[in-house]
GROMACS .gro file of C-alpha atoms in nm:
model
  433
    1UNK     CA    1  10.802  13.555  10.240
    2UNK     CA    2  10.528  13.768  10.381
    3UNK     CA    3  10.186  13.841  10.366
    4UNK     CA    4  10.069  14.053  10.079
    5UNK     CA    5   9.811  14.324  10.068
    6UNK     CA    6   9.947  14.560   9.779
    7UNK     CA    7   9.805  14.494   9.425
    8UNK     CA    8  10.037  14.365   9.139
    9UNK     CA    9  10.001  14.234   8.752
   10UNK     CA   10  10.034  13.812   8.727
   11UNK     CA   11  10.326  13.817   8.508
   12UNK     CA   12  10.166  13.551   8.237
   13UNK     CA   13  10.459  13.312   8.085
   14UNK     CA   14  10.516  13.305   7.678
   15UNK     CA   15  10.230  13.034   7.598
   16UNK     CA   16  10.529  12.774   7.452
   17UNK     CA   17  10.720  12.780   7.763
   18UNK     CA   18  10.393  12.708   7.953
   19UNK     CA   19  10.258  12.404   7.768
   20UNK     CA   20  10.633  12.270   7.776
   21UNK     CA   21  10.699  12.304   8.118
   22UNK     CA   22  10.321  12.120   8.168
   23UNK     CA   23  10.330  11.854   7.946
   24UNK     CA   24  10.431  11.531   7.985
   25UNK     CA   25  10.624  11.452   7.673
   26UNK     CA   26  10.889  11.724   7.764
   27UNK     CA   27  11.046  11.575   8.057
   28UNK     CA   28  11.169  11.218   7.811
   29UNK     CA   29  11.385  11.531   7.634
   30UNK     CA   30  11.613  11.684   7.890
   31UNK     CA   31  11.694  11.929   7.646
   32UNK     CA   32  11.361  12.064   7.594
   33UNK     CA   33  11.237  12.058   7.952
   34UNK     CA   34  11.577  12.233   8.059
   35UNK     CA   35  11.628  12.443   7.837
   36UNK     CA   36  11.261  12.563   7.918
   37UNK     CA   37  11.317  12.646   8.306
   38UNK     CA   38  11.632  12.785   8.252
   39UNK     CA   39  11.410  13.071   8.070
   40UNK     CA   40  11.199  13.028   8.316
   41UNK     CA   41  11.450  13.112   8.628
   42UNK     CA   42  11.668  13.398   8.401
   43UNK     CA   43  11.292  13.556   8.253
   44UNK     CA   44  11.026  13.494   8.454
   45UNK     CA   45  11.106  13.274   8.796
   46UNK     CA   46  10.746  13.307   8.919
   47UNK     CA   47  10.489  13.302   8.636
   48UNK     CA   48  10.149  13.216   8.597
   49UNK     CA   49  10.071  12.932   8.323
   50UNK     CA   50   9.754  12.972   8.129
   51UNK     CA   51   9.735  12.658   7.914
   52UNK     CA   52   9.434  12.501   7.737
   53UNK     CA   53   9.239  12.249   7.953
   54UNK     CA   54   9.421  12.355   8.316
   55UNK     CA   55   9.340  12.564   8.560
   56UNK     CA   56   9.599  12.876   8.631
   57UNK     CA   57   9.920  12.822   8.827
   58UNK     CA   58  10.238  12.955   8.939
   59UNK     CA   59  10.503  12.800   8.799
   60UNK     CA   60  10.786  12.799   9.090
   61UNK     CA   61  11.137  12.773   8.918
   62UNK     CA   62  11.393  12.870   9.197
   63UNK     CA   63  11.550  12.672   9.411
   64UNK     CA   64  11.497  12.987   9.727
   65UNK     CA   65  11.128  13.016   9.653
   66UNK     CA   66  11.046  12.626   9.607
   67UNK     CA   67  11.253  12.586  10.004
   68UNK     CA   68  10.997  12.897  10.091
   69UNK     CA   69  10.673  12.759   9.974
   70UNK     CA   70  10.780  12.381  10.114
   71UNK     CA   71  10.895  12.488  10.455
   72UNK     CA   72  10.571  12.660  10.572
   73UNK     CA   73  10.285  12.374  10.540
   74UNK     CA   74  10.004  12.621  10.710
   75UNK     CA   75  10.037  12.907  10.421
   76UNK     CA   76  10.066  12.644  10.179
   77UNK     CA   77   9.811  12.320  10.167
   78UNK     CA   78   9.822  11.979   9.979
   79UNK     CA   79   9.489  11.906  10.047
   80UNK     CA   80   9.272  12.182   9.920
   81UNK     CA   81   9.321  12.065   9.582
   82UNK     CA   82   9.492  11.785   9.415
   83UNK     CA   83   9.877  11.777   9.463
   84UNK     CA   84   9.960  11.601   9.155
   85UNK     CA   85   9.892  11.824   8.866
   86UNK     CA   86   9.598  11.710   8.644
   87UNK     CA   87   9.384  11.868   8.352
   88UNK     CA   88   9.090  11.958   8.451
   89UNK     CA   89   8.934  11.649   8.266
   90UNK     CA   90   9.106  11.453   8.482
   91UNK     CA   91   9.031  11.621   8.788
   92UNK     CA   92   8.673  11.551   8.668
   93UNK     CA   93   8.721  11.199   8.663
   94UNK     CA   94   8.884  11.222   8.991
   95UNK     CA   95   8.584  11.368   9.168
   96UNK     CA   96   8.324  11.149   8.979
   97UNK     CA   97   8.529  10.832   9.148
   98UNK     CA   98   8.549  10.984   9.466
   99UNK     CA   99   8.211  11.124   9.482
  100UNK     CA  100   8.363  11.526   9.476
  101UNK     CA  101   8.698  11.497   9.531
  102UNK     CA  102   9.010  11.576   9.336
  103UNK     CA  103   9.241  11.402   9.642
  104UNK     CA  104   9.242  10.995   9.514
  105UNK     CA  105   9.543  10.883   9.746
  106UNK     CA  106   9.517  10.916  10.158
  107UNK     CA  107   9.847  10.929  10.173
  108UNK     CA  108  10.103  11.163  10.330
  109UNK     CA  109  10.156  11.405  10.008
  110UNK     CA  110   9.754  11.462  10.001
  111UNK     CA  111   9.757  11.552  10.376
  112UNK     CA  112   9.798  11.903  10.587
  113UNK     CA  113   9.865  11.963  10.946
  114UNK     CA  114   9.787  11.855  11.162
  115UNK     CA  115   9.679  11.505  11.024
  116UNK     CA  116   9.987  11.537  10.790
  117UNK     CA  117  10.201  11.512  11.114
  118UNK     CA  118   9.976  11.260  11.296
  119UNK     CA  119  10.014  10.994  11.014
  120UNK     CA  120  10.391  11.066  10.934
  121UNK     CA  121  10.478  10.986  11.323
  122UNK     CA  122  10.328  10.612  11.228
  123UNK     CA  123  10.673  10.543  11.047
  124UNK     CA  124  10.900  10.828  11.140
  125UNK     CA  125  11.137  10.689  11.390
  126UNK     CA  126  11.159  10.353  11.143
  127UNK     CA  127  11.293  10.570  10.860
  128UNK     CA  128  11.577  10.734  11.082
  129UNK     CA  129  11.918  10.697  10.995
  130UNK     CA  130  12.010  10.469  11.302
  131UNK     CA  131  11.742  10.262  11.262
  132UNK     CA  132  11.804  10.211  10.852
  133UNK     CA  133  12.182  10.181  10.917
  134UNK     CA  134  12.107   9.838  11.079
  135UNK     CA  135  11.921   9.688  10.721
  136UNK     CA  136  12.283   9.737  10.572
  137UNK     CA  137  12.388   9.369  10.614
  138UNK     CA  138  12.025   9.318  10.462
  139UNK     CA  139  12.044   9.548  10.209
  140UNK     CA  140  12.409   9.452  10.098
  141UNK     CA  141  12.354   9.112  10.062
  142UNK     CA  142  12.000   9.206   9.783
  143UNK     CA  143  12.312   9.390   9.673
  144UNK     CA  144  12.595   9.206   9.573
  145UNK     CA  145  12.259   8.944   9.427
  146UNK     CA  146  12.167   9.260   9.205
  147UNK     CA  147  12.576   9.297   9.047
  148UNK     CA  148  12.606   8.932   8.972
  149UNK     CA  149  12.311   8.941   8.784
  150UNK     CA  150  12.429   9.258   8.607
  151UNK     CA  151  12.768   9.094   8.543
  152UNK     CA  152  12.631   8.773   8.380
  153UNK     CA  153  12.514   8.977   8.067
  154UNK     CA  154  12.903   8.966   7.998
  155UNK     CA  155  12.972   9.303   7.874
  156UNK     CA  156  12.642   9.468   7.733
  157UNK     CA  157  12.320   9.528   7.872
  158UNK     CA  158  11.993   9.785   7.955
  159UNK     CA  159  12.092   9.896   8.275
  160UNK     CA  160  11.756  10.001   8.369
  161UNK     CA  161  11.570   9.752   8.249
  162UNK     CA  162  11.822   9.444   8.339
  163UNK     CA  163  11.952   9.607   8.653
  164UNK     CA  164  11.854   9.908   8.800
  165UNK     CA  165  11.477   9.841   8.786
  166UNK     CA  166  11.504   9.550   9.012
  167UNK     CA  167  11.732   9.599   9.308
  168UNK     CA  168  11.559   9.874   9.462
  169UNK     CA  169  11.221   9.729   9.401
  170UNK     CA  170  11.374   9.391   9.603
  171UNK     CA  171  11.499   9.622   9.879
  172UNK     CA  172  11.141   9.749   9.931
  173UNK     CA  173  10.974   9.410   9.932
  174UNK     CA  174  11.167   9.278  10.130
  175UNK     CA  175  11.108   9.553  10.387
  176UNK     CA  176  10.818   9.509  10.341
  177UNK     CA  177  10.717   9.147  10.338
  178UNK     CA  178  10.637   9.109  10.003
  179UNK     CA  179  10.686   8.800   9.810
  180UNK     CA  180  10.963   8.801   9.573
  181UNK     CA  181  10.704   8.637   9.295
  182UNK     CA  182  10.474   8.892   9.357
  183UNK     CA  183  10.763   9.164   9.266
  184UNK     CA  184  10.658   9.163   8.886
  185UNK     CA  185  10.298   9.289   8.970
  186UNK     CA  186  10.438   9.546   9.201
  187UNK     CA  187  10.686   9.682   8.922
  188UNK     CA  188  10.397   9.653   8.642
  189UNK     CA  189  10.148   9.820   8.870
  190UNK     CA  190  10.443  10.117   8.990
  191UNK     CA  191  10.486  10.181   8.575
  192UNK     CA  192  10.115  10.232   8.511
  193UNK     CA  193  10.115  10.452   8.825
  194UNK     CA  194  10.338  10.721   8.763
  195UNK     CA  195  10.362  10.632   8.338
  196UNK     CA  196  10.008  10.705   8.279
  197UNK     CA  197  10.015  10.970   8.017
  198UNK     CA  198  10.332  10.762   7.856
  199UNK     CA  199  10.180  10.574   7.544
  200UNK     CA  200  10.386  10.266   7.632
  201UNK     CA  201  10.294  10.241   7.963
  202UNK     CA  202   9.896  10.265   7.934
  203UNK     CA  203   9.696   9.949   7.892
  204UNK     CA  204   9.530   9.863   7.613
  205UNK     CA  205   9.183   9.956   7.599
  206UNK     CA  206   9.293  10.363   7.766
  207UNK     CA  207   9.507  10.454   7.462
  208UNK     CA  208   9.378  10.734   7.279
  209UNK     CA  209   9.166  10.838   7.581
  210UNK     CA  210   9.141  11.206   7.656
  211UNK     CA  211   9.167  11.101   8.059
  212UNK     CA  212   9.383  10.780   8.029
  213UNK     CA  213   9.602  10.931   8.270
  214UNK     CA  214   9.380  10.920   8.534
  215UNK     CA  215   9.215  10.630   8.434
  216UNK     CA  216   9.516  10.449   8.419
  217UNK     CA  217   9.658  10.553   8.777
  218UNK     CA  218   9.264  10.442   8.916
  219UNK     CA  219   9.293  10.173   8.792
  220UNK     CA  220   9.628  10.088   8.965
  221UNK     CA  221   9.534  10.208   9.224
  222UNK     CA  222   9.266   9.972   9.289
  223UNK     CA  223   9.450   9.707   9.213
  224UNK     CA  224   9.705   9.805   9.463
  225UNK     CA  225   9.443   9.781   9.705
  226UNK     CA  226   9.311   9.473   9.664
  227UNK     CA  227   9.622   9.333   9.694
  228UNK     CA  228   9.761   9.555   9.995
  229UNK     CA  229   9.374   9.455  10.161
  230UNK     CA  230   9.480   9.088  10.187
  231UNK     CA  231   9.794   9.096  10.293
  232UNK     CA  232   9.734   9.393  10.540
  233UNK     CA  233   9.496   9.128  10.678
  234UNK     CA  234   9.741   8.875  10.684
  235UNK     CA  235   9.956   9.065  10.888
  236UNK     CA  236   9.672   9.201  11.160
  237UNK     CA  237   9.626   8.826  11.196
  238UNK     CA  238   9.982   8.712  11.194
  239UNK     CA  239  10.197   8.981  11.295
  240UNK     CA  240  10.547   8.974  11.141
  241UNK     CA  241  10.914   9.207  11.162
  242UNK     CA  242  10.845   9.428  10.909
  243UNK     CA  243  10.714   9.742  10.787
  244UNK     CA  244  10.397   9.631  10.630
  245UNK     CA  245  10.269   9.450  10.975
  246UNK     CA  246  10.415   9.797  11.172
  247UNK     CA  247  10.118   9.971  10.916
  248UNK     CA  248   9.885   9.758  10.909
  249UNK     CA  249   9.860   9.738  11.294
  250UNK     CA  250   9.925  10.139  11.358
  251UNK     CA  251   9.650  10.326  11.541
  252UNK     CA  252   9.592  10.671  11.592
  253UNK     CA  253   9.378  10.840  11.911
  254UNK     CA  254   9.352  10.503  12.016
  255UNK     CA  255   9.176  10.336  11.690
  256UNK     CA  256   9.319  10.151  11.389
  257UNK     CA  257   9.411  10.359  11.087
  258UNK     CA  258   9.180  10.302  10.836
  259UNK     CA  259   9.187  10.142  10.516
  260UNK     CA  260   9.265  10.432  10.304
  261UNK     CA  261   9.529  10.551  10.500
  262UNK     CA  262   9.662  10.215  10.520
  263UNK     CA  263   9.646  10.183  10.142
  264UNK     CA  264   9.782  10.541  10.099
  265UNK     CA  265  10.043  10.431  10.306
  266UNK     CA  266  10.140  10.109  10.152
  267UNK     CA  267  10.149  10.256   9.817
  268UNK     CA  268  10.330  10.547   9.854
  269UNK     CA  269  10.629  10.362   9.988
  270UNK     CA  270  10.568  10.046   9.712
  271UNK     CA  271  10.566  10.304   9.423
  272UNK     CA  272  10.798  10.577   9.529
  273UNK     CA  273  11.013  10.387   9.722
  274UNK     CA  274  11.195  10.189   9.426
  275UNK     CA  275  11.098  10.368   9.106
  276UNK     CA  276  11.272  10.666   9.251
  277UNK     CA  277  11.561  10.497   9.337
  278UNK     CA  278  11.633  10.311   9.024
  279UNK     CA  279  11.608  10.653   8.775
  280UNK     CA  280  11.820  10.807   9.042
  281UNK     CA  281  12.119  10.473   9.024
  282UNK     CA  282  12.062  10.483   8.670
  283UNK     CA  283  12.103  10.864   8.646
  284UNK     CA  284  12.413  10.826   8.858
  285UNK     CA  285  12.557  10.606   8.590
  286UNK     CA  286  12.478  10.830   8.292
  287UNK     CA  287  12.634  11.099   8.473
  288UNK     CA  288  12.975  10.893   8.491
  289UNK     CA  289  12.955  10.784   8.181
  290UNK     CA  290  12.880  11.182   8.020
  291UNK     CA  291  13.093  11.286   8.250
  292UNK     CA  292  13.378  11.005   8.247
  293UNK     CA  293  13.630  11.180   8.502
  294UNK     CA  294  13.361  11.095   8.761
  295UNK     CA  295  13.386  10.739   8.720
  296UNK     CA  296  13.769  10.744   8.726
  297UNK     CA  297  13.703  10.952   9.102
  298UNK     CA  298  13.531  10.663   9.220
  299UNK     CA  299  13.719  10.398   9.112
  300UNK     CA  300  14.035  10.546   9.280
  301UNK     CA  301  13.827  10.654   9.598
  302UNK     CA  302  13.554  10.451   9.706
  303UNK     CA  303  13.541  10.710   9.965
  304UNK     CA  304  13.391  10.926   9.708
  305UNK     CA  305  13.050  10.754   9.659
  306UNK     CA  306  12.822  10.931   9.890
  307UNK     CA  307  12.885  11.258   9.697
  308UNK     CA  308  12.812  11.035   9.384
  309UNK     CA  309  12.505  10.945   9.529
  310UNK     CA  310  12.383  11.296   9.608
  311UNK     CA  311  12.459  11.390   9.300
  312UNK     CA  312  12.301  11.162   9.096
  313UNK     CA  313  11.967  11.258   9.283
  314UNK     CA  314  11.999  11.623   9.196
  315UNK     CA  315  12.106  11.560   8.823
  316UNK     CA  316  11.829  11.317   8.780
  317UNK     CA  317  11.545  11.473   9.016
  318UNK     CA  318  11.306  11.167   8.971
  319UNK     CA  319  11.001  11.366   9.162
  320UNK     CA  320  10.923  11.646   8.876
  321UNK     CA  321  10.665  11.858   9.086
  322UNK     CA  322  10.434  11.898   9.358
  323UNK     CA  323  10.126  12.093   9.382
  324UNK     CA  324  10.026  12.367   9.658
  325UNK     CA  325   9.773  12.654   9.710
  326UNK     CA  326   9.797  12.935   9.912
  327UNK     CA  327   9.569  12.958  10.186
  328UNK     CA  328   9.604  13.351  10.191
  329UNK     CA  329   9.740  13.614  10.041
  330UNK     CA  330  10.108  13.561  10.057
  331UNK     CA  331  10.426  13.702   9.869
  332UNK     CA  332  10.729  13.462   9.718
  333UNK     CA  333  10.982  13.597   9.528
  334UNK     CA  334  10.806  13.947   9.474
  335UNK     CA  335  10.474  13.791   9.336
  336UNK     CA  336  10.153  13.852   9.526
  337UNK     CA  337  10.018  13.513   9.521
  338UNK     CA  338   9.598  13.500   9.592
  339UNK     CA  339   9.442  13.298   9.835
  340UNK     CA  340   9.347  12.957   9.669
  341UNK     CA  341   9.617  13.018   9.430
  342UNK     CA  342   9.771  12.703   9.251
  343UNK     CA  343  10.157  12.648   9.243
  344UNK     CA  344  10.354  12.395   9.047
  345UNK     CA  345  10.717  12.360   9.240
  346UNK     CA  346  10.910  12.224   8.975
  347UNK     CA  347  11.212  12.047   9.164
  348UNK     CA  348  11.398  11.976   8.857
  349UNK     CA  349  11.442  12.336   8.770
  350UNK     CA  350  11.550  12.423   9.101
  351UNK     CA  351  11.792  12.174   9.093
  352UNK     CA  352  11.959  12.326   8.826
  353UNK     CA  353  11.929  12.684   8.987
  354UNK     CA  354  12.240  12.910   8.872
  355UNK     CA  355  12.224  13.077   9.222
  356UNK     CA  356  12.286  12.771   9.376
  357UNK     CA  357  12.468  12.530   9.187
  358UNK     CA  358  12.801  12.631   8.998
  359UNK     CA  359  12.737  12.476   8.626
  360UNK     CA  360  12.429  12.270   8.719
  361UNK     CA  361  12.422  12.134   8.378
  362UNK     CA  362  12.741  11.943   8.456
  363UNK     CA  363  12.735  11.619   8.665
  364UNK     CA  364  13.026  11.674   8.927
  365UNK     CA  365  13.020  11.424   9.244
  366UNK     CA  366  13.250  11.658   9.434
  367UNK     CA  367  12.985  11.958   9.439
  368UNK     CA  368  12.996  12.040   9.817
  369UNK     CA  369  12.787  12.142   9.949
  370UNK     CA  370  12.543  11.995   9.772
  371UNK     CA  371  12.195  12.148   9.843
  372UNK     CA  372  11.983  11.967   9.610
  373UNK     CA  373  11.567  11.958   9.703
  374UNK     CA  374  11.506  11.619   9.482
  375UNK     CA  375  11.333  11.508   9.844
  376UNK     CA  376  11.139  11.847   9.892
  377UNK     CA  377  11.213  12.045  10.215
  378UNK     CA  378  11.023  12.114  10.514
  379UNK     CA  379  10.741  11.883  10.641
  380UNK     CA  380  10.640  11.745  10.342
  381UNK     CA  381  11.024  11.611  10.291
  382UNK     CA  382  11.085  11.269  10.185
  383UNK     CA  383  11.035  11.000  10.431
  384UNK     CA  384  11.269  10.736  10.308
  385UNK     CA  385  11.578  10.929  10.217
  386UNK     CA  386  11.766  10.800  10.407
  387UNK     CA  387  11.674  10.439  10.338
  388UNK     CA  388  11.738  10.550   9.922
  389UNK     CA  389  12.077  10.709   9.970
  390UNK     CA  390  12.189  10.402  10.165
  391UNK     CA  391  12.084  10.131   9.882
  392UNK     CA  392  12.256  10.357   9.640
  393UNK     CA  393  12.593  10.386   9.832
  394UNK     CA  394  12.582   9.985   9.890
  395UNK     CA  395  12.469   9.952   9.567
  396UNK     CA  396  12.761  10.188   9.404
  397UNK     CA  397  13.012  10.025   9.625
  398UNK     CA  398  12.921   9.659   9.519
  399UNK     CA  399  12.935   9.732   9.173
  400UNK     CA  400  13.204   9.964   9.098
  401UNK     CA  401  13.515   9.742   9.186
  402UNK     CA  402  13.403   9.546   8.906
  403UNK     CA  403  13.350   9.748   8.618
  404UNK     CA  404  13.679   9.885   8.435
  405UNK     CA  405  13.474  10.113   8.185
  406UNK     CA  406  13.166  10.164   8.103
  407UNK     CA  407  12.952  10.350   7.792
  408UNK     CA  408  12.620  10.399   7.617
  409UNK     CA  409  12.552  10.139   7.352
  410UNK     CA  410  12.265  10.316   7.225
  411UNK     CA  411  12.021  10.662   7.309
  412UNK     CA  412  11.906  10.663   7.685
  413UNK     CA  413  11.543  10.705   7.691
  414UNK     CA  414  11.326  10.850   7.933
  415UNK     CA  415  10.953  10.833   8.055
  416UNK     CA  416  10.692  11.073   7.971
  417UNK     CA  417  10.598  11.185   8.344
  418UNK     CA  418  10.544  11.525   8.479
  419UNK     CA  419  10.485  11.381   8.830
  420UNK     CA  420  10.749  11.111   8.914
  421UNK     CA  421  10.936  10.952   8.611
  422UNK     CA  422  11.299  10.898   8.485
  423UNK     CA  423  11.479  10.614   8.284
  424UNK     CA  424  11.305  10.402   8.093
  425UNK     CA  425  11.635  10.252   7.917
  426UNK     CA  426  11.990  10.292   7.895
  427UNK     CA  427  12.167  10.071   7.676
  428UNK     CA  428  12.535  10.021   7.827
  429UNK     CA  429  12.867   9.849   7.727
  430UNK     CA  430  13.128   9.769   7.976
  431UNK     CA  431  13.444   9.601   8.035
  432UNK     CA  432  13.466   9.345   8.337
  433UNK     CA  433  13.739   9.491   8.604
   0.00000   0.00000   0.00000
């Protein structure tokens, strides 16, 4: 990367391409969003998208200039706009709620140095490896709860919707001192977060609604915060072991965080924190079971799971994109990019780069190394990575001594999200080890 003074021509991208890579429908067909970035990356890598309704952006399809724009924070804000891609309907809404501004969420993804790095330091050192390493006796136990469930449907179930749906979100709650009977409101709430433009996941009086999408994750929203605002308070009064009480009672300079950033908090780790786990175990099974000699690997070496789990996060990619804007004028990947330019780093596609992965298409958990960016890179990288890669591996290793075989007893079907989505069922049949 450097900075950019020379004129050049936006390359535009074919108008088809565009809309597909934008809309939300194309990521529940992993054949149509797919086969659209790998035109993308062979065509047209960095491309401008002029579709209907949106504002102009660079669509970022490699896997080198997505690390480029996400290590460098300063050239590159979050903040300046939204970082969740919206029409420009929607971003209207936005700023009528907010009274002007397009950023809903105080939370980590809608900050920029340095307040980006102030607020991440709250929970930093409780997301380290050491310190999530001793929550495995914890974790394994939610665990081994999660595969006797799944075992009682006695040889056919959903395993998204009867399994993988659940143990995550349990792992979280518990972290965080949440009620198991308030789980089902946290799940609901999560699937009207990131499912808003999915007609199956909007409520009632929002379908047909130009701005349901936004409408939809407001309204969550809100209701997240009512409930975060009591028990928050609960905790300030009460202080308990856990990771809601550690937020609730952070300060920064010297003064409590407010309730925003508390909130933002809060629901950034109760959304992301399990629905991105569960697509990525579910995608880990749907690998195995496309790609059978996988599951044979890990039955005859258990040894072999972490590489499972790594590679079930790259073939699935959960988080589809993040928004940026250059905050000068800055080159990536031969493209002058304009000050206050938009950019839409579409993970998936980078993912699947050629240049990186040897036949990305193909689910293989003995790709080493395995460079995946399904948790970003740079500053803005995933917080609890660590904590998701060790609920899959206990997870994985708790329920694959007792499966002999597995396969799909119907069509997997997937969410229509361009932010953060995955599986939304996967019928399986399997035989009892």
């Amino acid at each position: 990367m450097a900075s950019a003074t020379r004129a050049t021509s936006r390359p535009i991208i074919p108008q088809h391409i565009a809309e597909t890579v934008i809309a939300a429908r194309s990521y529940a067909d992993d054949a149509v969003i797919y086969d659209a970035f790998k035109w993308l990356r062979e065509n047209m890598p960095l491309g401008v998208a002029e579709v209907e309704g949106f504002d102009p952006m660079w669509i970022v399809t490699r896997h080198a200039d997505i690390r480029e724009v996400e290590k460098n924070a300063k050239l590159f804000h979050n903040a300046d706009f939204n970082p969740v891609l919206n029409d420009r309907a929607s971003d209207d809404f936005t700023r009528e709620m907010t009274g002007g501004s397009v950023s809903g969420l105080a939370s980590l993804t809608y900050m920029d140095p340095p307040v980006h790095q102030q607020y991440r330091m709250l929970t930093a050192n409780w997301f380290l490896p050491g310190k999530i390493g001793k929550l495995e006796d914890q974790i394994r136990v939610l665990a081994k709860q999660s595969v006797e469930h799944f075992l009682s449907f006695d040889g056919e179930c959903d395993f998204v919707r009867d399994f993988a749906l659940h143990y995550p979100l349990r792992v979280i709650m518990t972290l965080f001192g949440v009620p198991p009977e308030d789980e089902p409101k946290m799940l609901k709430l999560t699937q009207e977060f990131f499912g808003g433009h999915d007609p199956e996941e909007q409520r009632d009086e929002m379908k047909d609604d130009p701005v349901a999408a936004a409408k939809m994750w407001a309204a969550a929203l809100e209701d997240f915060f009512q409930y975060f605002d009591a028990l928050a308070e609960k905790r300030r009064a009460e202080p308990q072991d856990d990771l809601l009480t550690l937020i609730a009672n952070s300060r920064i300079n010297g003064a409590p965080i407010g309730r925003d950033e508390a909130n933002g908090y809060f629901v950034a780790i109760a959304t992301a924190g399990h629905d991105t786990t569960s697509s990525s175990v579910t995608g880990g099974m749907h690998g195995m079971i496309e790609f059978p000699e996988n599951f044979e690997k890990v039955k005859a070496d258990p040894a072999m799971i972490p590489g499972l789990v790594d590679e079930a996060i790259r073939w699935t990619s959960p988080v589809k994109h993040f928004m940026r804007n250059a905050t000068q004028d800055v080159e990536v990947g031969g493209q002058l990019i304009r000050s206050m330019d938009r950019l839409m780093m579409c993970y998936p596609s980078g993912n699947r780069d050629e240049a990186v992965f040897d036949d990305p298409d193909r689910f293989d958990i003995t790709r080493s190394p395995n460079k995946h960016i399904a948790f970003g890179f740079g500053p803005h990288m995933c917080l609890g990575q660590h904590l998701a890669k060790l609920e899959m591996r206990i997870l994985f290793e708790e329920l694959m001594p007792h499966i002999a075989s597995i396969e799909l007893a119907g069509p997997p079907k997937l969410v229509e999200a361009n932010f953060v989505g995955g599986y939304k069922s996967l019928p399986v049949r399997f035989r009892k080890a």
